[in-house]
PDB file of C-alpha atoms in Angstrom:
ATOM      1  CA  MET A   1      55.958  34.821  25.858  1.00  0.00           C
ATOM      2  CA  SER A   2      55.142  34.333  29.687  1.00  0.00           C
ATOM      3  CA  SER A   3      54.029  31.044  31.047  1.00  0.00           C
ATOM      4  CA  ALA A   4      50.876  32.565  32.199  1.00  0.00           C
ATOM      5  CA  LYS A   5      49.959  33.545  28.673  1.00  0.00           C
ATOM      6  CA  ARG A   6      51.076  30.225  27.083  1.00  0.00           C
ATOM      7  CA  PHE A   7      48.812  28.565  29.756  1.00  0.00           C
ATOM      8  CA  HIS A   8      45.677  30.634  28.814  1.00  0.00           C
ATOM      9  CA  ARG A   9      46.344  30.092  25.086  1.00  0.00           C
ATOM     10  CA  SER A  10      46.509  26.380  25.650  1.00  0.00           C
ATOM     11  CA  ILE A  11      43.228  26.377  27.471  1.00  0.00           C
ATOM     12  CA  ALA A  12      41.647  28.467  24.681  1.00  0.00           C
ATOM     13  CA  CYS A  13      42.878  25.920  22.211  1.00  0.00           C
ATOM     14  CA  ALA A  14      41.660  22.932  24.082  1.00  0.00           C
ATOM     15  CA  ALA A  15      38.188  24.660  24.296  1.00  0.00           C
ATOM     16  CA  VAL A  16      37.898  25.299  20.448  1.00  0.00           C
ATOM     17  CA  LEU A  17      38.949  21.710  19.654  1.00  0.00           C
ATOM     18  CA  ALA A  18      36.288  20.385  22.066  1.00  0.00           C
ATOM     19  CA  VAL A  19      33.519  22.607  20.464  1.00  0.00           C
ATOM     20  CA  LEU A  20      34.664  21.307  16.920  1.00  0.00           C
ATOM     21  CA  ALA A  21      34.591  17.611  18.170  1.00  0.00           C
ATOM     22  CA  THR A  22      31.142  18.127  19.459  1.00  0.00           C
ATOM     23  CA  ALA A  23      30.004  19.868  16.217  1.00  0.00           C
ATOM     24  CA  LEU A  24      31.381  17.025  14.015  1.00  0.00           C
ATOM     25  CA  ALA A  25      29.505  14.333  16.209  1.00  0.00           C
ATOM     26  CA  ALA A  26      26.319  16.102  15.877  1.00  0.00           C
ATOM     27  CA  CYS A  27      26.860  16.146  12.117  1.00  0.00           C
ATOM     28  CA  GLY A  28      27.431  12.554  12.088  1.00  0.00           C
ATOM     29  CA  SER A  29      24.434  11.685  14.070  1.00  0.00           C
ATOM     30  CA  GLY A  30      22.282  13.976  11.897  1.00  0.00           C
ATOM     31  CA  ARG A  31      23.363  12.000   8.797  1.00  0.00           C
ATOM     32  CA  SER A  32      22.669   8.603  10.181  1.00  0.00           C
ATOM     33  CA  LYS A  33      19.154   9.633  11.313  1.00  0.00           C
ATOM     34  CA  SER A  34      18.535  11.069   7.816  1.00  0.00           C
ATOM     35  CA  GLN A  35      19.396   7.900   6.381  1.00  0.00           C
ATOM     36  CA  ALA A  36      16.748   5.951   8.237  1.00  0.00           C
ATOM     37  CA  PRO A  37      13.906   4.773   6.014  1.00  0.00           C
ATOM     38  CA  PRO A  38      10.446   6.249   6.790  1.00  0.00           C
ATOM     39  CA  LEU A  39       8.068   3.888   8.570  1.00  0.00           C
ATOM     40  CA  GLY A  40      10.692   1.156   7.890  1.00  0.00           C
ATOM     41  CA  GLU A  41      10.084   1.350   4.011  1.00  0.00           C
ATOM     42  CA  VAL A  42      12.910  -0.214   2.118  1.00  0.00           C
ATOM     43  CA  PHE A  43      13.026  -0.562  -1.557  1.00  0.00           C
ATOM     44  CA  GLY A  44      14.067  -4.202  -1.892  1.00  0.00           C
ATOM     45  CA  ALA A  45      14.495  -6.445  -4.820  1.00  0.00           C
ATOM     46  CA  GLU A  46      11.357  -8.568  -4.283  1.00  0.00           C
ATOM     47  CA  ASP A  47       8.740  -8.154  -7.102  1.00  0.00           C
ATOM     48  CA  THR A  48       5.622  -8.326  -4.805  1.00  0.00           C
ATOM     49  CA  TYR A  49       3.699  -5.964  -6.928  1.00  0.00           C
ATOM     50  CA  SER A  50       4.420  -6.811 -10.341  1.00  0.00           C
ATOM     51  CA  ARG A  51       4.603  -9.699 -12.884  1.00  0.00           C
ATOM     52  CA  SER A  52       5.419  -9.956 -16.406  1.00  0.00           C
ATOM     53  CA  TYR A  53       3.051 -11.573 -19.080  1.00  0.00           C
ATOM     54  CA  PRO A  54       3.707 -12.273 -22.712  1.00  0.00           C
ATOM     55  CA  VAL A  55       0.752 -10.335 -23.997  1.00  0.00           C
ATOM     56  CA  ALA A  56       0.096  -6.669 -24.857  1.00  0.00           C
ATOM     57  CA  PRO A  57      -1.062  -4.320 -21.933  1.00  0.00           C
ATOM     58  CA  PRO A  58      -4.851  -4.210 -22.986  1.00  0.00           C
ATOM     59  CA  VAL A  59      -4.976  -8.008 -23.161  1.00  0.00           C
ATOM     60  CA  ALA A  60      -3.287  -8.129 -19.588  1.00  0.00           C
ATOM     61  CA  CYS A  61      -5.622  -5.592 -18.218  1.00  0.00           C
ATOM     62  CA  GLU A  62      -8.708  -7.375 -19.457  1.00  0.00           C
ATOM     63  CA  ALA A  63      -7.368 -10.610 -17.768  1.00  0.00           C
ATOM     64  CA  ALA A  64      -7.063  -8.489 -14.706  1.00  0.00           C
ATOM     65  CA  ARG A  65     -10.581  -7.347 -14.749  1.00  0.00           C
ATOM     66  CA  ARG A  66     -11.823 -10.863 -15.315  1.00  0.00           C
ATOM     67  CA  ALA A  67      -9.916 -12.040 -12.320  1.00  0.00           C
ATOM     68  CA  LEU A  68     -11.250  -9.243 -10.301  1.00  0.00           C
ATOM     69  CA  LEU A  69     -14.900  -9.876 -11.331  1.00  0.00           C
ATOM     70  CA  GLY A  70     -14.439 -13.473 -10.722  1.00  0.00           C
ATOM     71  CA  GLN A  71     -13.783 -12.532  -7.068  1.00  0.00           C
ATOM     72  CA  GLY A  72     -16.930 -10.623  -6.543  1.00  0.00           C
ATOM     73  CA  TYR A  73     -15.034  -7.160  -7.149  1.00  0.00           C
ATOM     74  CA  ALA A  74     -16.864  -4.078  -8.328  1.00  0.00           C
ATOM     75  CA  ILE A  75     -15.135  -2.315 -11.325  1.00  0.00           C
ATOM     76  CA  GLY A  76     -15.102   1.363 -10.796  1.00  0.00           C
ATOM     77  CA  ARG A  77     -12.895   2.343 -13.704  1.00  0.00           C
ATOM     78  CA  MET A  78     -11.499   0.578 -16.714  1.00  0.00           C
ATOM     79  CA  THR A  79      -9.076   1.705 -19.443  1.00  0.00           C
ATOM     80  CA  ALA A  80      -6.872  -0.051 -22.049  1.00  0.00           C
ATOM     81  CA  GLU A  81      -3.939   0.230 -19.359  1.00  0.00           C
ATOM     82  CA  SER A  82      -5.479   0.235 -15.883  1.00  0.00           C
ATOM     83  CA  VAL A  83      -8.226  -1.289 -13.825  1.00  0.00           C
ATOM     84  CA  GLU A  84      -9.689   0.072 -10.583  1.00  0.00           C
ATOM     85  CA  ALA A  85     -12.064  -2.198  -8.381  1.00  0.00           C
ATOM     86  CA  SER A  86     -13.228  -2.448  -4.812  1.00  0.00           C
ATOM     87  CA  LYS A  87     -14.809  -5.067  -2.559  1.00  0.00           C
ATOM     88  CA  ASN A  88     -16.607  -4.706   0.729  1.00  0.00           C
ATOM     89  CA  PHE A  89     -16.241  -6.713   3.769  1.00  0.00           C
ATOM     90  CA  GLN A  90     -17.909  -6.711   7.263  1.00  0.00           C
ATOM     91  CA  PRO A  91     -15.719  -8.986   9.587  1.00  0.00           C
ATOM     92  CA  GLN A  92     -17.676  -7.618  12.650  1.00  0.00           C
ATOM     93  CA  SER A  93     -21.060  -5.933  13.185  1.00  0.00           C
ATOM     94  CA  ASP A  94     -19.734  -2.534  13.895  1.00  0.00           C
ATOM     95  CA  ILE A  95     -16.489  -2.795  11.435  1.00  0.00           C
ATOM     96  CA  HIS A  96     -16.699  -2.302   7.701  1.00  0.00           C
ATOM     97  CA  THR A  97     -13.609  -2.984   5.578  1.00  0.00           C
ATOM     98  CA  GLN A  98     -13.218  -1.960   1.829  1.00  0.00           C
ATOM     99  CA  LEU A  99     -10.368  -3.510  -0.219  1.00  0.00           C
ATOM    100  CA  ALA A 100      -9.470  -1.282  -3.240  1.00  0.00           C
ATOM    101  CA  VAL A 101      -7.338  -2.810  -5.973  1.00  0.00           C
ATOM    102  CA  ARG A 102      -5.638  -0.936  -8.862  1.00  0.00           C
ATOM    103  CA  ALA A 103      -3.822  -2.926 -11.700  1.00  0.00           C
ATOM    104  CA  THR A 104      -1.713  -0.976 -14.046  1.00  0.00           C
ATOM    105  CA  CYS A 105      -0.476  -2.633 -17.297  1.00  0.00           C
ATOM    106  CA  VAL A 106       2.683  -1.237 -19.138  1.00  0.00           C
ATOM    107  CA  PRO A 107       4.412  -2.394 -22.335  1.00  0.00           C
ATOM    108  CA  GLU A 108       7.548  -4.502 -22.077  1.00  0.00           C
ATOM    109  CA  ALA A 109      10.114  -5.432 -24.636  1.00  0.00           C
ATOM    110  CA  GLU A 110       9.007  -7.960 -27.509  1.00  0.00           C
ATOM    111  CA  GLY A 111       5.416  -7.135 -27.245  1.00  0.00           C
ATOM    112  CA  GLY A 112       4.765  -8.365 -23.501  1.00  0.00           C
ATOM    113  CA  SER A 113       3.692  -6.303 -20.631  1.00  0.00           C
ATOM    114  CA  ILE A 114       4.223  -5.797 -16.868  1.00  0.00           C
ATOM    115  CA  VAL A 115       1.181  -5.654 -14.625  1.00  0.00           C
ATOM    116  CA  PHE A 116       1.527  -3.681 -11.351  1.00  0.00           C
ATOM    117  CA  ILE A 117      -1.123  -4.355  -8.734  1.00  0.00           C
ATOM    118  CA  ASN A 118      -1.556  -2.275  -5.615  1.00  0.00           C
ATOM    119  CA  ALA A 119      -4.336  -2.891  -2.983  1.00  0.00           C
ATOM    120  CA  VAL A 120      -5.426  -0.479  -0.140  1.00  0.00           C
ATOM    121  CA  GLN A 121      -7.201  -1.743   2.905  1.00  0.00           C
ATOM    122  CA  GLU A 122      -9.554   0.721   4.573  1.00  0.00           C
ATOM    123  CA  ARG A 123     -11.303   0.261   7.793  1.00  0.00           C
ATOM    124  CA  TYR A 124     -14.529   2.142   9.054  1.00  0.00           C
ATOM    125  CA  ALA A 125     -16.175   1.824  12.383  1.00  0.00           C
ATOM    126  CA  LEU A 126     -19.390   2.684  13.715  1.00  0.00           C
ATOM    127  CA  LYS A 127     -18.925   6.041  16.150  1.00  0.00           C
ATOM    128  CA  SER A 128     -21.798   7.759  17.711  1.00  0.00           C
ATOM    129  CA  GLN A 129     -21.515  11.456  16.906  1.00  0.00           C
ATOM    130  CA  SER A 130     -24.087  14.287  16.084  1.00  0.00           C
ATOM    131  CA  SER A 131     -22.929  15.082  12.410  1.00  0.00           C
ATOM    132  CA  SER A 132     -22.302  12.823   9.417  1.00  0.00           C
ATOM    133  CA  ALA A 133     -18.655  12.092   8.775  1.00  0.00           C
ATOM    134  CA  SER A 134     -16.811  13.032   5.651  1.00  0.00           C
ATOM    135  CA  VAL A 135     -14.859  10.064   4.770  1.00  0.00           C
ATOM    136  CA  GLY A 136     -12.006   9.861   1.920  1.00  0.00           C
ATOM    137  CA  VAL A 137     -12.406   6.599   0.152  1.00  0.00           C
ATOM    138  CA  SER A 138      -9.533   5.440  -2.081  1.00  0.00           C
ATOM    139  CA  MET A 139     -10.279   5.881  -5.935  1.00  0.00           C
ATOM    140  CA  ILE A 140     -13.837   7.123  -5.073  1.00  0.00           C
ATOM    141  CA  GLY A 141     -13.257  10.624  -3.464  1.00  0.00           C
ATOM    142  CA  SER A 142     -14.557  12.310  -0.436  1.00  0.00           C
ATOM    143  CA  VAL A 143     -17.910  11.026   0.523  1.00  0.00           C
ATOM    144  CA  SER A 144     -20.278  11.301   3.580  1.00  0.00           C
ATOM    145  CA  LEU A 145     -21.404   7.962   5.282  1.00  0.00           C
ATOM    146  CA  PRO A 146     -24.295   8.699   7.868  1.00  0.00           C
ATOM    147  CA  VAL A 147     -25.480   5.317   8.966  1.00  0.00           C
ATOM    148  CA  PRO A 148     -28.202   5.868  11.544  1.00  0.00           C
ATOM    149  CA  LEU A 149     -29.049   2.626  13.483  1.00  0.00           C
ATOM    150  CA  GLY A 150     -32.060   2.713  15.790  1.00  0.00           C
ATOM    151  CA  GLY A 151     -31.903   6.611  15.965  1.00  0.00           C
ATOM    152  CA  ASN A 152     -28.687   6.468  17.894  1.00  0.00           C
ATOM    153  CA  ASN A 153     -26.752   8.700  15.520  1.00  0.00           C
ATOM    154  CA  ALA A 154     -23.956   6.101  14.546  1.00  0.00           C
ATOM    155  CA  ASN A 155     -21.986   6.883  11.627  1.00  0.00           C
ATOM    156  CA  LEU A 156     -19.335   5.027   9.614  1.00  0.00           C
ATOM    157  CA  VAL A 157     -15.985   6.731  10.302  1.00  0.00           C
ATOM    158  CA  ARG A 158     -12.733   5.816   8.752  1.00  0.00           C
ATOM    159  CA  VAL A 159     -10.370   4.452  11.474  1.00  0.00           C
ATOM    160  CA  GLY A 160      -7.494   2.989   9.567  1.00  0.00           C
ATOM    161  CA  SER A 161      -5.956   2.794   6.098  1.00  0.00           C
ATOM    162  CA  ASN A 162      -2.876   0.740   4.736  1.00  0.00           C
ATOM    163  CA  THR A 163      -1.295  -0.608   1.674  1.00  0.00           C
ATOM    164  CA  VAL A 164      -1.617  -4.293   1.506  1.00  0.00           C
ATOM    165  CA  GLN A 165       1.869  -5.986   1.800  1.00  0.00           C
ATOM    166  CA  ASN A 166       0.937  -9.687   1.869  1.00  0.00           C
ATOM    167  CA  GLN A 167       3.015 -11.495  -0.562  1.00  0.00           C
ATOM    168  CA  GLU A 168       0.568 -14.523  -0.692  1.00  0.00           C
ATOM    169  CA  PHE A 169      -2.355 -12.305  -1.502  1.00  0.00           C
ATOM    170  CA  TYR A 170      -0.548 -10.693  -4.518  1.00  0.00           C
ATOM    171  CA  GLY A 171       0.759 -13.973  -5.738  1.00  0.00           C
ATOM    172  CA  ARG A 172      -2.571 -15.540  -5.865  1.00  0.00           C
ATOM    173  CA  LEU A 173      -4.087 -12.616  -7.651  1.00  0.00           C
ATOM    174  CA  PHE A 174      -1.346 -12.694 -10.354  1.00  0.00           C
ATOM    175  CA  ASP A 175      -2.087 -16.449 -10.736  1.00  0.00           C
ATOM    176  CA  ARG A 176      -5.743 -15.489 -11.350  1.00  0.00           C
ATOM    177  CA  VAL A 177      -4.747 -12.995 -13.943  1.00  0.00           C
ATOM    178  CA  GLY A 178      -2.663 -15.633 -15.683  1.00  0.00           C
ATOM    179  CA  TYR A 179      -5.484 -18.017 -15.578  1.00  0.00           C
ATOM    180  CA  TYR A 180      -7.623 -15.670 -17.833  1.00  0.00           C
ATOM    181  CA  LEU A 181      -5.023 -14.841 -20.275  1.00  0.00           C
ATOM    182  CA  PRO A 182      -5.635 -16.081 -23.969  1.00  0.00           C
ATOM    183  CA  GLY A 183      -4.141 -19.569 -24.739  1.00  0.00           C
ATOM    184  CA  THR A 184      -4.655 -20.797 -21.203  1.00  0.00           C
ATOM    185  CA  PRO A 185      -6.118 -24.437 -21.504  1.00  0.00           C
ATOM    186  CA  THR A 186      -9.864 -24.470 -20.529  1.00  0.00           C
ATOM    187  CA  ASP A 187      -9.356 -27.570 -18.359  1.00  0.00           C
ATOM    188  CA  ALA A 188      -6.410 -25.887 -16.399  1.00  0.00           C
ATOM    189  CA  PRO A 189      -7.233 -25.819 -12.681  1.00  0.00           C
ATOM    190  CA  LEU A 190      -8.187 -22.376 -11.330  1.00  0.00           C
ATOM    191  CA  PRO A 191      -5.776 -21.022  -8.916  1.00  0.00           C
ATOM    192  CA  PRO A 192      -6.743 -20.704  -5.295  1.00  0.00           C
ATOM    193  CA  GLU A 193      -8.856 -17.435  -4.297  1.00  0.00           C
ATOM    194  CA  PRO A 194      -6.863 -14.528  -3.053  1.00  0.00           C
ATOM    195  CA  GLU A 195      -8.048 -14.451   0.608  1.00  0.00           C
ATOM    196  CA  VAL A 196      -8.578 -11.010   2.469  1.00  0.00           C
ATOM    197  CA  PRO A 197      -5.130 -10.055   3.445  1.00  0.00           C
ATOM    198  CA  PRO A 198      -4.448 -10.149   7.263  1.00  0.00           C
ATOM    199  CA  ASP A 199      -2.239  -6.918   7.144  1.00  0.00           C
ATOM    200  CA  PRO A 200      -2.717  -4.797  10.378  1.00  0.00           C
ATOM    201  CA  VAL A 201      -4.635  -1.685   9.755  1.00  0.00           C
ATOM    202  CA  VAL A 202      -3.266   1.613  11.151  1.00  0.00           C
ATOM    203  CA  ARG A 203      -5.469   2.950  13.847  1.00  0.00           C
TER     204      ARG A 203
END
């Protein structure tokens, strides 16, 4: 084989190797990107949203219902294994916030139960517009919330929604549930109230 042919073959082989190396690097970067958690969500070992109680699920859910009622929540739906409630806040004159809480009680070994609590915070703001706004409210459905103020066609429009992740909020709520369980001494001090969580609302 002539030296010219050997030279051209070497160039071709080098080009093929360069293309393969680039493709492998792209595949590797693609795998690393696919492993990144969405929105920073990581399934850790913390039990922020659950707690075990030594009672049957219906008893635990009844305690959750009383804990929510004691904090001014309106019960929207109640079954033997779940409670749904909501509470309204108005931190500013043109801002309306709704906190929707759902407690789910599932059986555990030896007659106990695990209570899972999830809270969703939704924020509405007054917006000037010509037509009423159709707003999706957690656990209630799609509703229209026209709120005319002084004839200026102002309507409540949802501007943010997020799942509450404040551990202190859930900790105090679970303590309140435990306070209403059967067998709790009547003179036991009532746990602190679960304050409105300061989680940022997605805008």
